[in-house]
PDB file of C-alpha atoms in Angstrom:
ATOM      1  CA  MET A   1      83.814  86.339 120.240  1.00  0.00           C
ATOM      2  CA  THR A   2      86.830  86.033 117.873  1.00  0.00           C
ATOM      3  CA  VAL A   3      87.321  88.226 114.932  1.00  0.00           C
ATOM      4  CA  GLU A   4      88.882  86.580 112.223  1.00  0.00           C
ATOM      5  CA  LEU A   5      91.001  88.645 109.578  1.00  0.00           C
ATOM      6  CA  VAL A   6      91.554  86.629 106.386  1.00  0.00           C
ATOM      7  CA  VAL A   7      94.321  88.019 104.364  1.00  0.00           C
ATOM      8  CA  CYS A   8      94.743  86.763 100.616  1.00  0.00           C
ATOM      9  CA  GLU A   9      98.112  85.572 100.489  1.00  0.00           C
ATOM     10  CA  THR A  10      98.416  85.186  96.745  1.00  0.00           C
ATOM     11  CA  CYS A  11      97.440  88.965  95.955  1.00  0.00           C
ATOM     12  CA  ARG A  12      99.662  90.639  93.600  1.00  0.00           C
ATOM     13  CA  ARG A  13      99.425  93.960  91.822  1.00  0.00           C
ATOM     14  CA  PRO A  14      98.859  93.540  87.527  1.00  0.00           C
ATOM     15  CA  GLU A  15     102.131  95.336  86.977  1.00  0.00           C
ATOM     16  CA  ASP A  16     104.256  92.925  89.286  1.00  0.00           C
ATOM     17  CA  PRO A  17     106.045  89.978  87.250  1.00  0.00           C
ATOM     18  CA  PRO A  18     105.058  86.712  88.224  1.00  0.00           C
ATOM     19  CA  GLU A  19     108.503  85.900  90.081  1.00  0.00           C
ATOM     20  CA  ALA A  20     107.894  89.338  92.318  1.00  0.00           C
ATOM     21  CA  PRO A  21     107.047  88.793  96.022  1.00  0.00           C
ATOM     22  CA  ARG A  22     103.486  88.902  96.534  1.00  0.00           C
ATOM     23  CA  PRO A  23     102.262  91.862  98.259  1.00  0.00           C
ATOM     24  CA  GLY A  24      99.130  89.557 100.085  1.00  0.00           C
ATOM     25  CA  ALA A  25     102.396  87.244 101.847  1.00  0.00           C
ATOM     26  CA  GLU A  26     103.798  90.492 102.745  1.00  0.00           C
ATOM     27  CA  LEU A  27     100.815  91.798 104.141  1.00  0.00           C
ATOM     28  CA  VAL A  28     100.510  88.551 106.108  1.00  0.00           C
ATOM     29  CA  ALA A  29     103.751  88.842 107.472  1.00  0.00           C
ATOM     30  CA  LEU A  30     103.265  92.304 108.705  1.00  0.00           C
ATOM     31  CA  MET A  31     100.028  91.700 110.364  1.00  0.00           C
ATOM     32  CA  GLU A  32     101.856  88.423 112.132  1.00  0.00           C
ATOM     33  CA  ARG A  33     104.474  90.954 113.667  1.00  0.00           C
ATOM     34  CA  ALA A  34     101.694  93.200 114.323  1.00  0.00           C
ATOM     35  CA  LEU A  35      99.682  90.941 116.347  1.00  0.00           C
ATOM     36  CA  ALA A  36     102.479  89.437 118.269  1.00  0.00           C
ATOM     37  CA  ASP A  37     103.488  92.910 119.323  1.00  0.00           C
ATOM     38  CA  ALA A  38      99.746  93.547 120.391  1.00  0.00           C
ATOM     39  CA  PRO A  39      99.045  91.084 122.816  1.00  0.00           C
ATOM     40  CA  ASP A  40      95.404  92.642 123.606  1.00  0.00           C
ATOM     41  CA  LEU A  41      94.606  92.864 119.765  1.00  0.00           C
ATOM     42  CA  ALA A  42      96.229  88.959 119.310  1.00  0.00           C
ATOM     43  CA  ALA A  43      93.385  88.108 121.850  1.00  0.00           C
ATOM     44  CA  LEU A  44      90.519  89.372 119.883  1.00  0.00           C
ATOM     45  CA  VAL A  45      91.485  88.439 116.321  1.00  0.00           C
ATOM     46  CA  ARG A  46      92.506  85.536 114.296  1.00  0.00           C
ATOM     47  CA  LEU A  47      94.821  85.979 111.573  1.00  0.00           C
ATOM     48  CA  ARG A  48      93.980  83.676 108.883  1.00  0.00           C
ATOM     49  CA  PRO A  49      95.959  83.554 105.574  1.00  0.00           C
ATOM     50  CA  MET A  50      94.197  82.357 102.559  1.00  0.00           C
ATOM     51  CA  ARG A  51      95.068  81.272  98.819  1.00  0.00           C
ATOM     52  CA  CYS A  52      92.698  83.569  97.312  1.00  0.00           C
ATOM     53  CA  LEU A  53      89.508  85.945  98.174  1.00  0.00           C
ATOM     54  CA  MET A  54      88.889  86.378  94.422  1.00  0.00           C
ATOM     55  CA  SER A  55      89.427  89.942  94.550  1.00  0.00           C
ATOM     56  CA  CYS A  56      91.946  90.357  91.895  1.00  0.00           C
ATOM     57  CA  ARG A  57      91.165  93.776  90.488  1.00  0.00           C
ATOM     58  CA  ARG A  58      91.489  95.205  94.047  1.00  0.00           C
ATOM     59  CA  PRO A  59      94.614  93.108  95.273  1.00  0.00           C
ATOM     60  CA  CYS A  60      95.808  93.357  98.953  1.00  0.00           C
ATOM     61  CA  ALA A  61      92.291  92.185  99.705  1.00  0.00           C
ATOM     62  CA  VAL A  62      91.236  91.001 103.129  1.00  0.00           C
ATOM     63  CA  ALA A  63      88.253  90.050 104.778  1.00  0.00           C
ATOM     64  CA  VAL A  64      87.119  90.894 108.436  1.00  0.00           C
ATOM     65  CA  ARG A  65      84.164  88.584 109.910  1.00  0.00           C
ATOM     66  CA  SER A  66      82.543  87.133 112.805  1.00  0.00           C
ATOM     67  CA  ALA A  67      80.058  84.514 113.157  1.00  0.00           C
ATOM     68  CA  THR A  68      77.535  86.734 114.598  1.00  0.00           C
ATOM     69  CA  ARG A  69      78.569  90.182 113.042  1.00  0.00           C
ATOM     70  CA  MET A  70      78.221  91.622 109.475  1.00  0.00           C
ATOM     71  CA  SER A  71      81.378  90.555 107.465  1.00  0.00           C
ATOM     72  CA  TYR A  72      83.552  92.873 104.949  1.00  0.00           C
ATOM     73  CA  VAL A  73      85.961  92.442 102.146  1.00  0.00           C
ATOM     74  CA  LEU A  74      88.261  95.435 101.617  1.00  0.00           C
ATOM     75  CA  GLY A  75      90.825  95.825  99.141  1.00  0.00           C
ATOM     76  CA  ASP A  76      93.556  97.913  97.494  1.00  0.00           C
ATOM     77  CA  PHE A  77      95.737  97.693 100.482  1.00  0.00           C
ATOM     78  CA  ALA A  78      99.435  98.250 100.398  1.00  0.00           C
ATOM     79  CA  PRO A  79     101.638  95.852 101.928  1.00  0.00           C
ATOM     80  CA  ASP A  80     103.015  98.596 104.756  1.00  0.00           C
ATOM     81  CA  GLU A  81     103.125  99.724 108.332  1.00  0.00           C
ATOM     82  CA  MET A  82     100.207 102.534 107.283  1.00  0.00           C
ATOM     83  CA  THR A  83      97.894  99.695 106.084  1.00  0.00           C
ATOM     84  CA  VAL A  84      98.528  97.711 109.529  1.00  0.00           C
ATOM     85  CA  GLU A  85      97.886 100.797 111.631  1.00  0.00           C
ATOM     86  CA  THR A  86      94.675 100.941 109.527  1.00  0.00           C
ATOM     87  CA  LEU A  87      93.457  97.488 109.843  1.00  0.00           C
ATOM     88  CA  THR A  88      94.497  97.102 113.467  1.00  0.00           C
ATOM     89  CA  ALA A  89      92.168 100.194 114.291  1.00  0.00           C
ATOM     90  CA  TYR A  90      89.216  98.982 112.217  1.00  0.00           C
ATOM     91  CA  LEU A  91      89.958  95.683 113.773  1.00  0.00           C
ATOM     92  CA  ARG A  92      89.701  97.160 117.351  1.00  0.00           C
ATOM     93  CA  ALA A  93      86.777  99.435 116.492  1.00  0.00           C
ATOM     94  CA  TYR A  94      84.939  96.168 114.695  1.00  0.00           C
ATOM     95  CA  ALA A  95      85.815  93.954 117.587  1.00  0.00           C
ATOM     96  CA  ALA A  96      84.013  96.258 119.840  1.00  0.00           C
ATOM     97  CA  THR A  97      80.418  96.321 118.028  1.00  0.00           C
ATOM     98  CA  THR A  98      77.857  93.707 118.434  1.00  0.00           C
ATOM     99  CA  ASP A  99      76.489  93.506 114.928  1.00  0.00           C
ATOM    100  CA  GLY A 100      79.952  94.372 113.024  1.00  0.00           C
ATOM    101  CA  ILE A 101      78.635  97.632 111.905  1.00  0.00           C
ATOM    102  CA  VAL A 102      81.192 100.280 112.948  1.00  0.00           C
ATOM    103  CA  PRO A 103      79.986 103.908 112.638  1.00  0.00           C
ATOM    104  CA  PHE A 104      81.641 105.927 109.733  1.00  0.00           C
ATOM    105  CA  LYS A 105      82.798 108.511 112.005  1.00  0.00           C
ATOM    106  CA  GLN A 106      84.821 105.806 113.733  1.00  0.00           C
ATOM    107  CA  TRP A 107      86.640 104.613 110.575  1.00  0.00           C
ATOM    108  CA  PRO A 108      90.141 105.091 110.054  1.00  0.00           C
ATOM    109  CA  GLN A 109      90.911 107.286 106.944  1.00  0.00           C
ATOM    110  CA  GLY A 110      92.869 104.354 105.432  1.00  0.00           C
ATOM    111  CA  VAL A 111      89.659 102.105 105.124  1.00  0.00           C
ATOM    112  CA  LYS A 112      87.408 104.848 103.515  1.00  0.00           C
ATOM    113  CA  GLY A 113      86.856 103.743  99.689  1.00  0.00           C
ATOM    114  CA  ARG A 114      88.331 100.605 100.038  1.00  0.00           C
ATOM    115  CA  PHE A 115      85.423  98.044 100.943  1.00  0.00           C
ATOM    116  CA  VAL A 116      84.139  95.433  98.286  1.00  0.00           C
ATOM    117  CA  SER A 117      81.255  94.064  99.913  1.00  0.00           C
ATOM    118  CA  ARG A 118      79.381  93.200 102.739  1.00  0.00           C
ATOM    119  CA  LEU A 119      77.805  90.235 103.961  1.00  0.00           C
ATOM    120  CA  PRO A 120      75.630  89.369 106.558  1.00  0.00           C
ATOM    121  CA  PRO A 121      76.229  87.493 109.841  1.00  0.00           C
ATOM    122  CA  LEU A 122      75.950  83.678 109.582  1.00  0.00           C
ATOM    123  CA  GLU A 123      73.832  83.775 112.869  1.00  0.00           C
ATOM    124  CA  ASP A 124      70.753  85.875 113.547  1.00  0.00           C
TER     125      ASP A 124
END
């Protein structure tokens, strides 16, 4: 079952001027490159840029979801290689579950404290 990583491409930090590059768009580009460099992960994960996840107070937001697993929204990421490493590690762990619940001890350090919400699966 495919895992979808939805990345808010319009996210920006409150201190950024409106004409500044959007960190969310930068994160999309970094994740595109990471998936291109990791065909095994690309086979599991579909990247989906989205105009807004309405998580503006926690910019650089992403959603990790799958039809039959729990879904999660995470925020407060930086558009950098550390975030890419964190997200790819979490995506691998998430994809390995049947229910979307990654045990806390398997969470990459970079996701701790970044969860915004959790949603139940679409199918039971």
